[in-house]
Amino acid sequence: MAMLWKFMRVAKYSKTALSPKVKVRGIPTHSRHSSSKSVPSDFAVSAPCSNTVELLGKSYPQDDYSNVTEKILSKVGKNLHNRKHHPLWLIKEQVKEHFYKHYLGRRGTPLFSVYDALSPVVTVQQNFDSLLIPQNHASRRKEDNYYLNRDHMLRAHTSAHQWDLIHSGLDAFLAVGDVYRRDTIDNTHYPVFHQMEGVRLFSCHELFSSIKDGEGLQLFEQGHRTAHKQECHTMEAVRLVEFNLKQVLTKLMTHIFGDGLQVRWVDCYFPFTHPSFEMEINFQGEWMEVLGCGVMEQQLVNS
């Protein structure tokens, strides 16, 4: 069973599992709104006059889906989150330090591994299909994404790497990187921004070991999907995973923003988690969304 989170237009969380495991996943906390807007005219110029797009040492043939602009291409590869002492690097290191210190494996080594140098060029399958995002979903529109061609694009979220990292055998990781969406520029939106994502998978033993008489509890059942759980998860497992997820993220936000933080949780919808939540914090008298998270769809783990 697994959980996932993403935060501050900079981050996200979850863990991988074999068939006896359930996965929980967190969604990137954004300081951006979830809705997309059309990109302004100065970013909507036509793509370079060429049959191919050259990017990060590779060539991508253009077709009717190609819409990435020269201005956006010039941003790729800057890797601000890896530039020492850059504000994004400082936030990344602060989050890493928190997880390295508080979440340890059996041998006393950090439970979560960190991936911050993954290529921002991904396939459409990685960005959408691997996350169960329907073919007709609005998030796939050309108006909202930067496509190199019909098969390749600039990642719209760090979740594009989730399936590959889990498939490689990881069960707890943080993925950090620059992401790209065709947004109107304002005080909370820019076509290039950053996310951090966390993922953790739980085995039955890991989830129930601290529960009195937990030996008889199970992760899975043949039940029904409700507003609070997936059809294959037991209510006991979902409650523990949800508690763990919210506790982990509340501690993280307190670590970043300090004690006395006012937090509230809002039920929401994501194609790849259920149940799903957004965390809001009270900032200068207003509630501001800082992250999204949830229990990963078991279908993603099983795949």
PDB file of C-alpha atoms in Angstrom:
ATOM      1  CA  MET A   1       0.000   0.000   0.000  1.00  0.00           C
ATOM      2  CA  ALA A   2       1.367   3.414  -0.833  1.00  0.00           C
ATOM      3  CA  MET A   3       1.058   7.109  -0.206  1.00  0.00           C
ATOM      4  CA  LEU A   4       2.108  10.082  -2.281  1.00  0.00           C
ATOM      5  CA  TRP A   5       2.564  13.816  -1.801  1.00  0.00           C
ATOM      6  CA  LYS A   6       3.807  16.880  -3.678  1.00  0.00           C
ATOM      7  CA  PHE A   7       4.489  20.250  -2.172  1.00  0.00           C
ATOM      8  CA  MET A   8       5.133  23.962  -2.639  1.00  0.00           C
ATOM      9  CA  ARG A   9       5.335  23.835  -6.370  1.00  0.00           C
ATOM     10  CA  VAL A  10       8.588  22.319  -5.203  1.00  0.00           C
ATOM     11  CA  ALA A  11       7.864  18.763  -3.705  1.00  0.00           C
ATOM     12  CA  LYS A  12       6.046  15.166  -3.304  1.00  0.00           C
ATOM     13  CA  TYR A  13       5.899  11.618  -1.382  1.00  0.00           C
ATOM     14  CA  SER A  14       5.053   7.747  -1.615  1.00  0.00           C
ATOM     15  CA  LYS A  15       6.442   4.065  -1.269  1.00  0.00           C
ATOM     16  CA  THR A  16       6.529   0.966  -3.606  1.00  0.00           C
ATOM     17  CA  ALA A  17       5.235  -2.545  -3.018  1.00  0.00           C
ATOM     18  CA  LEU A  18       5.027  -6.062  -4.334  1.00  0.00           C
ATOM     19  CA  SER A  19       1.661  -7.794  -4.364  1.00  0.00           C
ATOM     20  CA  PRO A  20       1.549  -8.091  -0.523  1.00  0.00           C
ATOM     21  CA  LYS A  21       2.053  -4.337  -0.166  1.00  0.00           C
ATOM     22  CA  VAL A  22      -0.196  -1.347  -0.475  1.00  0.00           C
ATOM     23  CA  LYS A  23       1.071   1.997  -1.689  1.00  0.00           C
ATOM     24  CA  VAL A  24       0.443   5.480  -0.370  1.00  0.00           C
ATOM     25  CA  ARG A  25       1.316   8.510  -2.294  1.00  0.00           C
ATOM     26  CA  GLY A  26       1.602  12.276  -1.791  1.00  0.00           C
ATOM     27  CA  ILE A  27       1.076  15.015  -4.306  1.00  0.00           C
ATOM     28  CA  PRO A  28       3.312  18.046  -5.030  1.00  0.00           C
ATOM     29  CA  THR A  29       2.602  20.899  -2.768  1.00  0.00           C
ATOM     30  CA  HIS A  30       2.059  23.817  -5.009  1.00  0.00           C
ATOM     31  CA  SER A  31       2.135  27.478  -4.390  1.00  0.00           C
ATOM     32  CA  ARG A  32       0.464  27.389  -7.785  1.00  0.00           C
ATOM     33  CA  HIS A  33      -3.218  26.873  -8.418  1.00  0.00           C
ATOM     34  CA  SER A  34      -4.333  23.552  -9.853  1.00  0.00           C
ATOM     35  CA  SER A  35      -6.131  25.141 -12.792  1.00  0.00           C
ATOM     36  CA  SER A  36      -4.111  26.004 -15.869  1.00  0.00           C
ATOM     37  CA  LYS A  37      -4.302  29.191 -17.874  1.00  0.00           C
ATOM     38  CA  SER A  38      -3.289  30.012 -21.420  1.00  0.00           C
ATOM     39  CA  VAL A  39       0.245  31.239 -21.843  1.00  0.00           C
ATOM     40  CA  PRO A  40       0.721  34.911 -22.767  1.00  0.00           C
ATOM     41  CA  SER A  41       1.575  35.933 -26.328  1.00  0.00           C
ATOM     42  CA  ASP A  42       5.282  36.470 -25.695  1.00  0.00           C
ATOM     43  CA  PHE A  43       5.569  32.812 -24.674  1.00  0.00           C
ATOM     44  CA  ALA A  44       3.325  31.553 -27.449  1.00  0.00           C
ATOM     45  CA  VAL A  45       5.643  32.282 -30.350  1.00  0.00           C
ATOM     46  CA  SER A  46       5.980  29.553 -32.945  1.00  0.00           C
ATOM     47  CA  ALA A  47       8.495  26.784 -32.501  1.00  0.00           C
ATOM     48  CA  PRO A  48      11.920  27.069 -34.166  1.00  0.00           C
ATOM     49  CA  CYS A  49      11.808  26.688 -37.966  1.00  0.00           C
ATOM     50  CA  SER A  50      13.286  23.221 -38.190  1.00  0.00           C
ATOM     51  CA  ASN A  51      12.162  19.654 -38.645  1.00  0.00           C
ATOM     52  CA  THR A  52      13.691  18.676 -35.326  1.00  0.00           C
ATOM     53  CA  VAL A  53      14.085  20.055 -31.824  1.00  0.00           C
ATOM     54  CA  GLU A  54      17.569  19.719 -30.330  1.00  0.00           C
ATOM     55  CA  LEU A  55      17.461  19.402 -26.555  1.00  0.00           C
ATOM     56  CA  LEU A  56      19.918  18.056 -23.975  1.00  0.00           C
ATOM     57  CA  GLY A  57      21.980  16.333 -26.636  1.00  0.00           C
ATOM     58  CA  LYS A  58      19.069  14.571 -28.340  1.00  0.00           C
ATOM     59  CA  SER A  59      17.002  15.297 -31.463  1.00  0.00           C
ATOM     60  CA  TYR A  60      13.217  15.108 -31.480  1.00  0.00           C
ATOM     61  CA  PRO A  61      11.343  15.196 -34.820  1.00  0.00           C
ATOM     62  CA  GLN A  62       8.587  17.798 -34.929  1.00  0.00           C
ATOM     63  CA  ASP A  63       5.016  17.071 -35.913  1.00  0.00           C
ATOM     64  CA  ASP A  64       1.572  18.640 -35.564  1.00  0.00           C
ATOM     65  CA  TYR A  65       1.848  18.458 -31.768  1.00  0.00           C
ATOM     66  CA  SER A  66       5.137  20.343 -31.459  1.00  0.00           C
ATOM     67  CA  ASN A  67       4.564  23.624 -29.606  1.00  0.00           C
ATOM     68  CA  VAL A  68       7.605  24.177 -27.386  1.00  0.00           C
ATOM     69  CA  THR A  69       9.046  27.659 -27.903  1.00  0.00           C
ATOM     70  CA  GLU A  70      12.610  28.906 -28.111  1.00  0.00           C
ATOM     71  CA  LYS A  71      12.135  30.870 -24.911  1.00  0.00           C
ATOM     72  CA  ILE A  72      11.056  27.772 -22.998  1.00  0.00           C
ATOM     73  CA  LEU A  73      13.832  25.679 -24.552  1.00  0.00           C
ATOM     74  CA  SER A  74      16.316  28.226 -23.238  1.00  0.00           C
ATOM     75  CA  LYS A  75      15.125  27.466 -19.677  1.00  0.00           C
ATOM     76  CA  VAL A  76      15.695  23.705 -19.905  1.00  0.00           C
ATOM     77  CA  GLY A  77      18.880  22.520 -18.244  1.00  0.00           C
ATOM     78  CA  LYS A  78      19.298  25.444 -15.841  1.00  0.00           C
ATOM     79  CA  ASN A  79      18.631  23.083 -12.906  1.00  0.00           C
ATOM     80  CA  LEU A  80      18.156  25.869 -10.379  1.00  0.00           C
ATOM     81  CA  HIS A  81      17.254  23.337  -7.698  1.00  0.00           C
ATOM     82  CA  ASN A  82      20.808  21.949  -7.936  1.00  0.00           C
ATOM     83  CA  ARG A  83      22.660  25.284  -7.865  1.00  0.00           C
ATOM     84  CA  LYS A  84      24.286  25.577  -4.473  1.00  0.00           C
ATOM     85  CA  HIS A  85      22.814  28.363  -2.292  1.00  0.00           C
ATOM     86  CA  HIS A  86      19.989  29.091  -4.756  1.00  0.00           C
ATOM     87  CA  PRO A  87      16.678  29.498  -2.831  1.00  0.00           C
ATOM     88  CA  LEU A  88      15.280  26.345  -4.478  1.00  0.00           C
ATOM     89  CA  TRP A  89      18.417  24.415  -3.541  1.00  0.00           C
ATOM     90  CA  LEU A  90      18.099  25.641   0.046  1.00  0.00           C
ATOM     91  CA  ILE A  91      14.494  24.415   0.276  1.00  0.00           C
ATOM     92  CA  LYS A  92      15.431  21.066  -1.279  1.00  0.00           C
ATOM     93  CA  GLU A  93      18.273  20.584   1.165  1.00  0.00           C
ATOM     94  CA  GLN A  94      16.033  21.555   4.085  1.00  0.00           C
ATOM     95  CA  VAL A  95      13.516  18.885   3.101  1.00  0.00           C
ATOM     96  CA  LYS A  96      16.237  16.275   2.511  1.00  0.00           C
ATOM     97  CA  GLU A  97      17.778  16.987   5.905  1.00  0.00           C
ATOM     98  CA  HIS A  98      14.396  16.564   7.586  1.00  0.00           C
ATOM     99  CA  PHE A  99      13.728  13.193   5.940  1.00  0.00           C
ATOM    100  CA  TYR A 100      17.267  11.919   6.432  1.00  0.00           C
ATOM    101  CA  LYS A 101      17.072  12.747  10.134  1.00  0.00           C
ATOM    102  CA  HIS A 102      13.590  11.520  11.001  1.00  0.00           C
ATOM    103  CA  TYR A 103      12.959   8.555   8.686  1.00  0.00           C
ATOM    104  CA  LEU A 104      15.517   5.771   8.968  1.00  0.00           C
ATOM    105  CA  GLY A 105      15.607   2.201   7.719  1.00  0.00           C
ATOM    106  CA  ARG A 106      16.381  -0.904   9.737  1.00  0.00           C
ATOM    107  CA  ARG A 107      20.135  -0.333   9.498  1.00  0.00           C
ATOM    108  CA  GLY A 108      19.941   3.298  10.541  1.00  0.00           C
ATOM    109  CA  THR A 109      20.407   4.623   7.013  1.00  0.00           C
ATOM    110  CA  PRO A 110      17.983   7.122   5.425  1.00  0.00           C
ATOM    111  CA  LEU A 111      14.736   5.465   4.386  1.00  0.00           C
ATOM    112  CA  PHE A 112      14.117   7.881   1.503  1.00  0.00           C
ATOM    113  CA  SER A 113      16.449   8.176  -1.479  1.00  0.00           C
ATOM    114  CA  VAL A 114      16.531  11.434  -3.460  1.00  0.00           C
ATOM    115  CA  TYR A 115      16.452  11.884  -7.255  1.00  0.00           C
ATOM    116  CA  ASP A 116      17.097  15.433  -8.435  1.00  0.00           C
ATOM    117  CA  ALA A 117      18.836  14.978 -11.800  1.00  0.00           C
ATOM    118  CA  LEU A 118      16.154  13.233 -13.866  1.00  0.00           C
ATOM    119  CA  SER A 119      15.685  14.547 -17.404  1.00  0.00           C
ATOM    120  CA  PRO A 120      12.730  16.938 -17.806  1.00  0.00           C
ATOM    121  CA  VAL A 121      12.033  15.379 -21.232  1.00  0.00           C
ATOM    122  CA  VAL A 122       9.586  12.506 -20.765  1.00  0.00           C
ATOM    123  CA  THR A 123       7.209  10.497 -22.895  1.00  0.00           C
ATOM    124  CA  VAL A 124       3.493  11.172 -22.971  1.00  0.00           C
ATOM    125  CA  GLN A 125       3.089   7.683 -21.546  1.00  0.00           C
ATOM    126  CA  GLN A 126       5.232   8.608 -18.524  1.00  0.00           C
ATOM    127  CA  ASN A 127       3.508  11.945 -17.954  1.00  0.00           C
ATOM    128  CA  PHE A 128      -0.086  10.770 -18.352  1.00  0.00           C
ATOM    129  CA  ASP A 129      -0.758   7.106 -19.136  1.00  0.00           C
ATOM    130  CA  SER A 130       1.372   5.688 -16.309  1.00  0.00           C
ATOM    131  CA  LEU A 131      -0.691   7.781 -13.866  1.00  0.00           C
ATOM    132  CA  LEU A 132      -4.084   6.553 -15.115  1.00  0.00           C
ATOM    133  CA  ILE A 133      -4.914   9.984 -16.552  1.00  0.00           C
ATOM    134  CA  PRO A 134      -7.719   9.433 -19.125  1.00  0.00           C
ATOM    135  CA  GLN A 135      -7.096  10.119 -22.821  1.00  0.00           C
ATOM    136  CA  ASN A 136      -9.717  12.876 -22.843  1.00  0.00           C
ATOM    137  CA  HIS A 137      -8.525  14.532 -19.605  1.00  0.00           C
ATOM    138  CA  ALA A 138      -8.166  18.315 -19.847  1.00  0.00           C
ATOM    139  CA  SER A 139      -4.616  18.203 -18.440  1.00  0.00           C
ATOM    140  CA  ARG A 140      -3.377  16.637 -21.723  1.00  0.00           C
ATOM    141  CA  ARG A 141      -4.334  19.630 -23.884  1.00  0.00           C
ATOM    142  CA  LYS A 142      -1.733  21.274 -26.109  1.00  0.00           C
ATOM    143  CA  GLU A 143      -2.848  24.595 -24.662  1.00  0.00           C
ATOM    144  CA  ASP A 144      -1.607  23.483 -21.226  1.00  0.00           C
ATOM    145  CA  ASN A 145       1.617  21.593 -22.036  1.00  0.00           C
ATOM    146  CA  TYR A 146       4.869  21.893 -23.967  1.00  0.00           C
ATOM    147  CA  TYR A 147       5.076  19.065 -26.502  1.00  0.00           C
ATOM    148  CA  LEU A 148       8.219  18.239 -28.464  1.00  0.00           C
ATOM    149  CA  ASN A 149       6.053  15.957 -30.583  1.00  0.00           C
ATOM    150  CA  ARG A 150       3.173  13.541 -30.096  1.00  0.00           C
ATOM    151  CA  ASP A 151       5.333  11.150 -28.073  1.00  0.00           C
ATOM    152  CA  HIS A 152       7.631  13.439 -26.067  1.00  0.00           C
ATOM    153  CA  MET A 153       7.066  16.500 -23.910  1.00  0.00           C
ATOM    154  CA  LEU A 154       8.532  18.574 -21.093  1.00  0.00           C
ATOM    155  CA  ARG A 155       7.247  17.010 -17.875  1.00  0.00           C
ATOM    156  CA  ALA A 156       4.235  18.747 -16.373  1.00  0.00           C
ATOM    157  CA  HIS A 157       4.907  17.238 -12.941  1.00  0.00           C
ATOM    158  CA  THR A 158       7.527  15.152 -11.146  1.00  0.00           C
ATOM    159  CA  SER A 159       4.961  12.337 -11.017  1.00  0.00           C
ATOM    160  CA  ALA A 160       6.060  11.495 -14.561  1.00  0.00           C
ATOM    161  CA  HIS A 161       8.964   9.550 -12.987  1.00  0.00           C
ATOM    162  CA  GLN A 162       6.947   7.744 -10.363  1.00  0.00           C
ATOM    163  CA  TRP A 163       6.228   4.500 -12.224  1.00  0.00           C
ATOM    164  CA  ASP A 164       9.852   4.100 -13.368  1.00  0.00           C
ATOM    165  CA  LEU A 165      11.253   4.681  -9.876  1.00  0.00           C
ATOM    166  CA  ILE A 166       8.840   2.221  -8.296  1.00  0.00           C
ATOM    167  CA  HIS A 167       9.447  -0.307 -11.068  1.00  0.00           C
ATOM    168  CA  SER A 168      13.187  -0.106 -10.336  1.00  0.00           C
ATOM    169  CA  GLY A 169      12.486  -1.505  -6.866  1.00  0.00           C
ATOM    170  CA  LEU A 170      12.303   1.642  -4.734  1.00  0.00           C
ATOM    171  CA  ASP A 171       9.763   1.803  -1.931  1.00  0.00           C
ATOM    172  CA  ALA A 172      10.510   5.267  -0.509  1.00  0.00           C
ATOM    173  CA  PHE A 173      11.869   8.205  -2.495  1.00  0.00           C
ATOM    174  CA  LEU A 174      11.797  11.943  -3.137  1.00  0.00           C
ATOM    175  CA  ALA A 175      11.866  13.259  -6.706  1.00  0.00           C
ATOM    176  CA  VAL A 176      12.765  16.901  -7.369  1.00  0.00           C
ATOM    177  CA  GLY A 177      12.859  18.839 -10.614  1.00  0.00           C
ATOM    178  CA  ASP A 178      11.809  21.637 -12.931  1.00  0.00           C
ATOM    179  CA  VAL A 179       8.380  21.227 -14.550  1.00  0.00           C
ATOM    180  CA  TYR A 180       6.682  23.030 -17.402  1.00  0.00           C
ATOM    181  CA  ARG A 181       3.105  24.191 -18.036  1.00  0.00           C
ATOM    182  CA  ARG A 182       1.680  26.840 -20.342  1.00  0.00           C
ATOM    183  CA  ASP A 183       0.529  29.239 -17.635  1.00  0.00           C
ATOM    184  CA  THR A 184      -0.235  32.927 -17.690  1.00  0.00           C
ATOM    185  CA  ILE A 185       2.449  34.725 -15.707  1.00  0.00           C
ATOM    186  CA  ASP A 186       1.219  36.292 -12.466  1.00  0.00           C
ATOM    187  CA  ASN A 187       2.325  36.340  -8.815  1.00  0.00           C
ATOM    188  CA  THR A 188       1.710  32.589  -8.415  1.00  0.00           C
ATOM    189  CA  HIS A 189       2.192  31.261 -11.969  1.00  0.00           C
ATOM    190  CA  TYR A 190       5.101  30.935 -14.389  1.00  0.00           C
ATOM    191  CA  PRO A 191       5.581  28.472 -17.284  1.00  0.00           C
ATOM    192  CA  VAL A 192       8.596  26.942 -15.493  1.00  0.00           C
ATOM    193  CA  PHE A 193       8.416  25.994 -11.816  1.00  0.00           C
ATOM    194  CA  HIS A 194       9.652  23.270  -9.469  1.00  0.00           C
ATOM    195  CA  GLN A 195       8.134  20.388  -7.563  1.00  0.00           C
ATOM    196  CA  MET A 196       9.248  17.838  -5.018  1.00  0.00           C
ATOM    197  CA  GLU A 197       7.344  14.596  -4.737  1.00  0.00           C
ATOM    198  CA  GLY A 198       7.470  11.897  -2.109  1.00  0.00           C
ATOM    199  CA  VAL A 199       6.353   8.281  -2.389  1.00  0.00           C
ATOM    200  CA  ARG A 200       6.308   5.495   0.147  1.00  0.00           C
ATOM    201  CA  LEU A 201       5.054   1.909  -0.050  1.00  0.00           C
ATOM    202  CA  PHE A 202       3.992  -0.047   3.013  1.00  0.00           C
ATOM    203  CA  SER A 203       4.038  -3.778   3.630  1.00  0.00           C
ATOM    204  CA  CYS A 204       1.513  -5.292   6.005  1.00  0.00           C
ATOM    205  CA  HIS A 205       4.200  -5.639   8.679  1.00  0.00           C
ATOM    206  CA  GLU A 206       5.393  -2.041   8.309  1.00  0.00           C
ATOM    207  CA  LEU A 207       1.901  -0.628   8.597  1.00  0.00           C
ATOM    208  CA  PHE A 208       0.547  -2.743  11.466  1.00  0.00           C
ATOM    209  CA  SER A 209       3.658  -3.613  13.501  1.00  0.00           C
ATOM    210  CA  SER A 210       3.040  -0.846  16.059  1.00  0.00           C
ATOM    211  CA  ILE A 211      -0.652  -1.716  16.491  1.00  0.00           C
ATOM    212  CA  LYS A 212      -1.643  -3.896  19.440  1.00  0.00           C
ATOM    213  CA  ASP A 213      -2.923  -7.257  18.174  1.00  0.00           C
ATOM    214  CA  GLY A 214      -2.215  -6.028  14.658  1.00  0.00           C
ATOM    215  CA  GLU A 215      -1.218  -9.493  13.416  1.00  0.00           C
ATOM    216  CA  GLY A 216      -4.756 -10.176  12.262  1.00  0.00           C
ATOM    217  CA  LEU A 217      -5.137  -6.937  10.314  1.00  0.00           C
ATOM    218  CA  GLN A 218      -4.909  -6.947   6.508  1.00  0.00           C
ATOM    219  CA  LEU A 219      -4.095  -4.438   3.795  1.00  0.00           C
ATOM    220  CA  PHE A 220      -6.513  -5.796   1.218  1.00  0.00           C
ATOM    221  CA  GLU A 221     -10.087  -6.964   0.844  1.00  0.00           C
ATOM    222  CA  GLN A 222     -12.626  -7.495  -1.899  1.00  0.00           C
ATOM    223  CA  GLY A 223     -14.873  -4.594  -1.019  1.00  0.00           C
ATOM    224  CA  HIS A 224     -16.457  -1.532  -2.580  1.00  0.00           C
ATOM    225  CA  ARG A 225     -15.047   1.875  -3.466  1.00  0.00           C
ATOM    226  CA  THR A 226     -16.397   4.637  -1.272  1.00  0.00           C
ATOM    227  CA  ALA A 227     -15.572   8.298  -0.738  1.00  0.00           C
ATOM    228  CA  HIS A 228     -13.034   7.212   1.890  1.00  0.00           C
ATOM    229  CA  LYS A 229     -11.299   4.138   0.394  1.00  0.00           C
ATOM    230  CA  GLN A 230     -10.493   2.087  -2.680  1.00  0.00           C
ATOM    231  CA  GLU A 231     -12.370  -1.173  -3.211  1.00  0.00           C
ATOM    232  CA  CYS A 232      -9.261  -3.305  -2.570  1.00  0.00           C
ATOM    233  CA  HIS A 233      -8.098  -1.602   0.654  1.00  0.00           C
ATOM    234  CA  THR A 234      -9.350  -2.343   4.138  1.00  0.00           C
ATOM    235  CA  MET A 235     -10.626   0.579   6.169  1.00  0.00           C
ATOM    236  CA  GLU A 236      -8.027  -0.159   8.870  1.00  0.00           C
ATOM    237  CA  ALA A 237      -5.181   0.118   6.337  1.00  0.00           C
ATOM    238  CA  VAL A 238      -6.516   3.330   4.798  1.00  0.00           C
ATOM    239  CA  ARG A 239      -6.960   4.997   8.169  1.00  0.00           C
ATOM    240  CA  LEU A 240      -3.403   4.179   9.215  1.00  0.00           C
ATOM    241  CA  VAL A 241      -1.932   5.263   5.893  1.00  0.00           C
ATOM    242  CA  GLU A 242      -3.921   8.509   5.926  1.00  0.00           C
ATOM    243  CA  PHE A 243      -2.829   9.211   9.500  1.00  0.00           C
ATOM    244  CA  ASN A 244       0.817   8.514   8.622  1.00  0.00           C
ATOM    245  CA  LEU A 245       0.642  10.661   5.497  1.00  0.00           C
ATOM    246  CA  LYS A 246      -0.881  13.677   7.223  1.00  0.00           C
ATOM    247  CA  GLN A 247       1.438  13.355  10.201  1.00  0.00           C
ATOM    248  CA  VAL A 248       4.538  13.213   7.973  1.00  0.00           C
ATOM    249  CA  LEU A 249       3.469  16.268   5.985  1.00  0.00           C
ATOM    250  CA  THR A 250       2.391  18.300   9.009  1.00  0.00           C
ATOM    251  CA  LYS A 251       5.804  17.686  10.589  1.00  0.00           C
ATOM    252  CA  LEU A 252       7.501  18.693   7.354  1.00  0.00           C
ATOM    253  CA  MET A 253       5.552  21.945   7.041  1.00  0.00           C
ATOM    254  CA  THR A 254       6.247  22.755  10.694  1.00  0.00           C
ATOM    255  CA  HIS A 255       9.942  22.119  10.022  1.00  0.00           C
ATOM    256  CA  ILE A 256       9.848  24.570   7.103  1.00  0.00           C
ATOM    257  CA  PHE A 257       7.542  27.281   8.462  1.00  0.00           C
ATOM    258  CA  GLY A 258       8.002  26.938  12.225  1.00  0.00           C
ATOM    259  CA  ASP A 259       5.816  26.107  15.215  1.00  0.00           C
ATOM    260  CA  GLY A 260       2.333  27.521  15.664  1.00  0.00           C
ATOM    261  CA  LEU A 261       1.343  26.694  12.079  1.00  0.00           C
ATOM    262  CA  GLN A 262      -2.411  26.536  11.429  1.00  0.00           C
ATOM    263  CA  VAL A 263      -3.176  23.636   9.086  1.00  0.00           C
ATOM    264  CA  ARG A 264      -6.373  22.343   7.527  1.00  0.00           C
ATOM    265  CA  TRP A 265      -7.034  19.432   5.155  1.00  0.00           C
ATOM    266  CA  VAL A 266      -9.396  19.634   2.180  1.00  0.00           C
ATOM    267  CA  ASP A 267     -10.777  16.608   0.333  1.00  0.00           C
ATOM    268  CA  CYS A 268     -10.012  16.760  -3.393  1.00  0.00           C
ATOM    269  CA  TYR A 269      -9.628  14.603  -6.522  1.00  0.00           C
ATOM    270  CA  PHE A 270      -6.554  13.330  -8.359  1.00  0.00           C
ATOM    271  CA  PRO A 271      -6.652  10.551 -11.012  1.00  0.00           C
ATOM    272  CA  PHE A 272      -3.792   8.657  -9.350  1.00  0.00           C
ATOM    273  CA  THR A 273      -4.774   8.749  -5.644  1.00  0.00           C
ATOM    274  CA  HIS A 274      -7.877   7.957  -3.580  1.00  0.00           C
ATOM    275  CA  PRO A 275      -8.639   9.310  -1.100  1.00  0.00           C
ATOM    276  CA  SER A 276      -6.897  12.574  -1.998  1.00  0.00           C
ATOM    277  CA  PHE A 277      -6.243  15.686   0.068  1.00  0.00           C
ATOM    278  CA  GLU A 278      -4.834  19.181  -0.167  1.00  0.00           C
ATOM    279  CA  MET A 279      -3.085  20.840   2.761  1.00  0.00           C
ATOM    280  CA  GLU A 280      -3.700  24.515   3.375  1.00  0.00           C
ATOM    281  CA  ILE A 281      -1.861  26.723   5.863  1.00  0.00           C
ATOM    282  CA  ASN A 282      -2.991  30.021   7.310  1.00  0.00           C
ATOM    283  CA  PHE A 283      -0.696  32.687   5.888  1.00  0.00           C
ATOM    284  CA  GLN A 284      -1.262  36.348   6.764  1.00  0.00           C
ATOM    285  CA  GLY A 285      -4.897  35.646   7.591  1.00  0.00           C
ATOM    286  CA  GLU A 286      -5.660  33.677   4.415  1.00  0.00           C
ATOM    287  CA  TRP A 287      -5.684  29.942   3.694  1.00  0.00           C
ATOM    288  CA  MET A 288      -3.058  28.994   1.119  1.00  0.00           C
ATOM    289  CA  GLU A 289      -2.682  25.593  -0.561  1.00  0.00           C
ATOM    290  CA  VAL A 290       0.838  24.217  -0.141  1.00  0.00           C
ATOM    291  CA  LEU A 291       0.564  20.576  -1.229  1.00  0.00           C
ATOM    292  CA  GLY A 292      -1.544  17.751  -2.519  1.00  0.00           C
ATOM    293  CA  CYS A 293      -1.349  14.118  -1.411  1.00  0.00           C
ATOM    294  CA  GLY A 294      -3.218  10.853  -1.128  1.00  0.00           C
ATOM    295  CA  VAL A 295      -3.281   7.071  -1.074  1.00  0.00           C
ATOM    296  CA  MET A 296      -1.911   5.864  -4.385  1.00  0.00           C
ATOM    297  CA  GLU A 297      -4.281   3.941  -6.617  1.00  0.00           C
ATOM    298  CA  GLN A 298      -3.435   0.286  -6.057  1.00  0.00           C
ATOM    299  CA  GLN A 299      -3.656  -0.266  -9.814  1.00  0.00           C
ATOM    300  CA  LEU A 300      -0.492   1.827 -10.185  1.00  0.00           C
ATOM    301  CA  VAL A 301       1.333  -0.349  -7.670  1.00  0.00           C
ATOM    302  CA  ASN A 302       0.111  -3.586  -9.233  1.00  0.00           C
ATOM    303  CA  SER A 303       1.175  -2.447 -12.695  1.00  0.00           C
TER     304      SER A 303
END
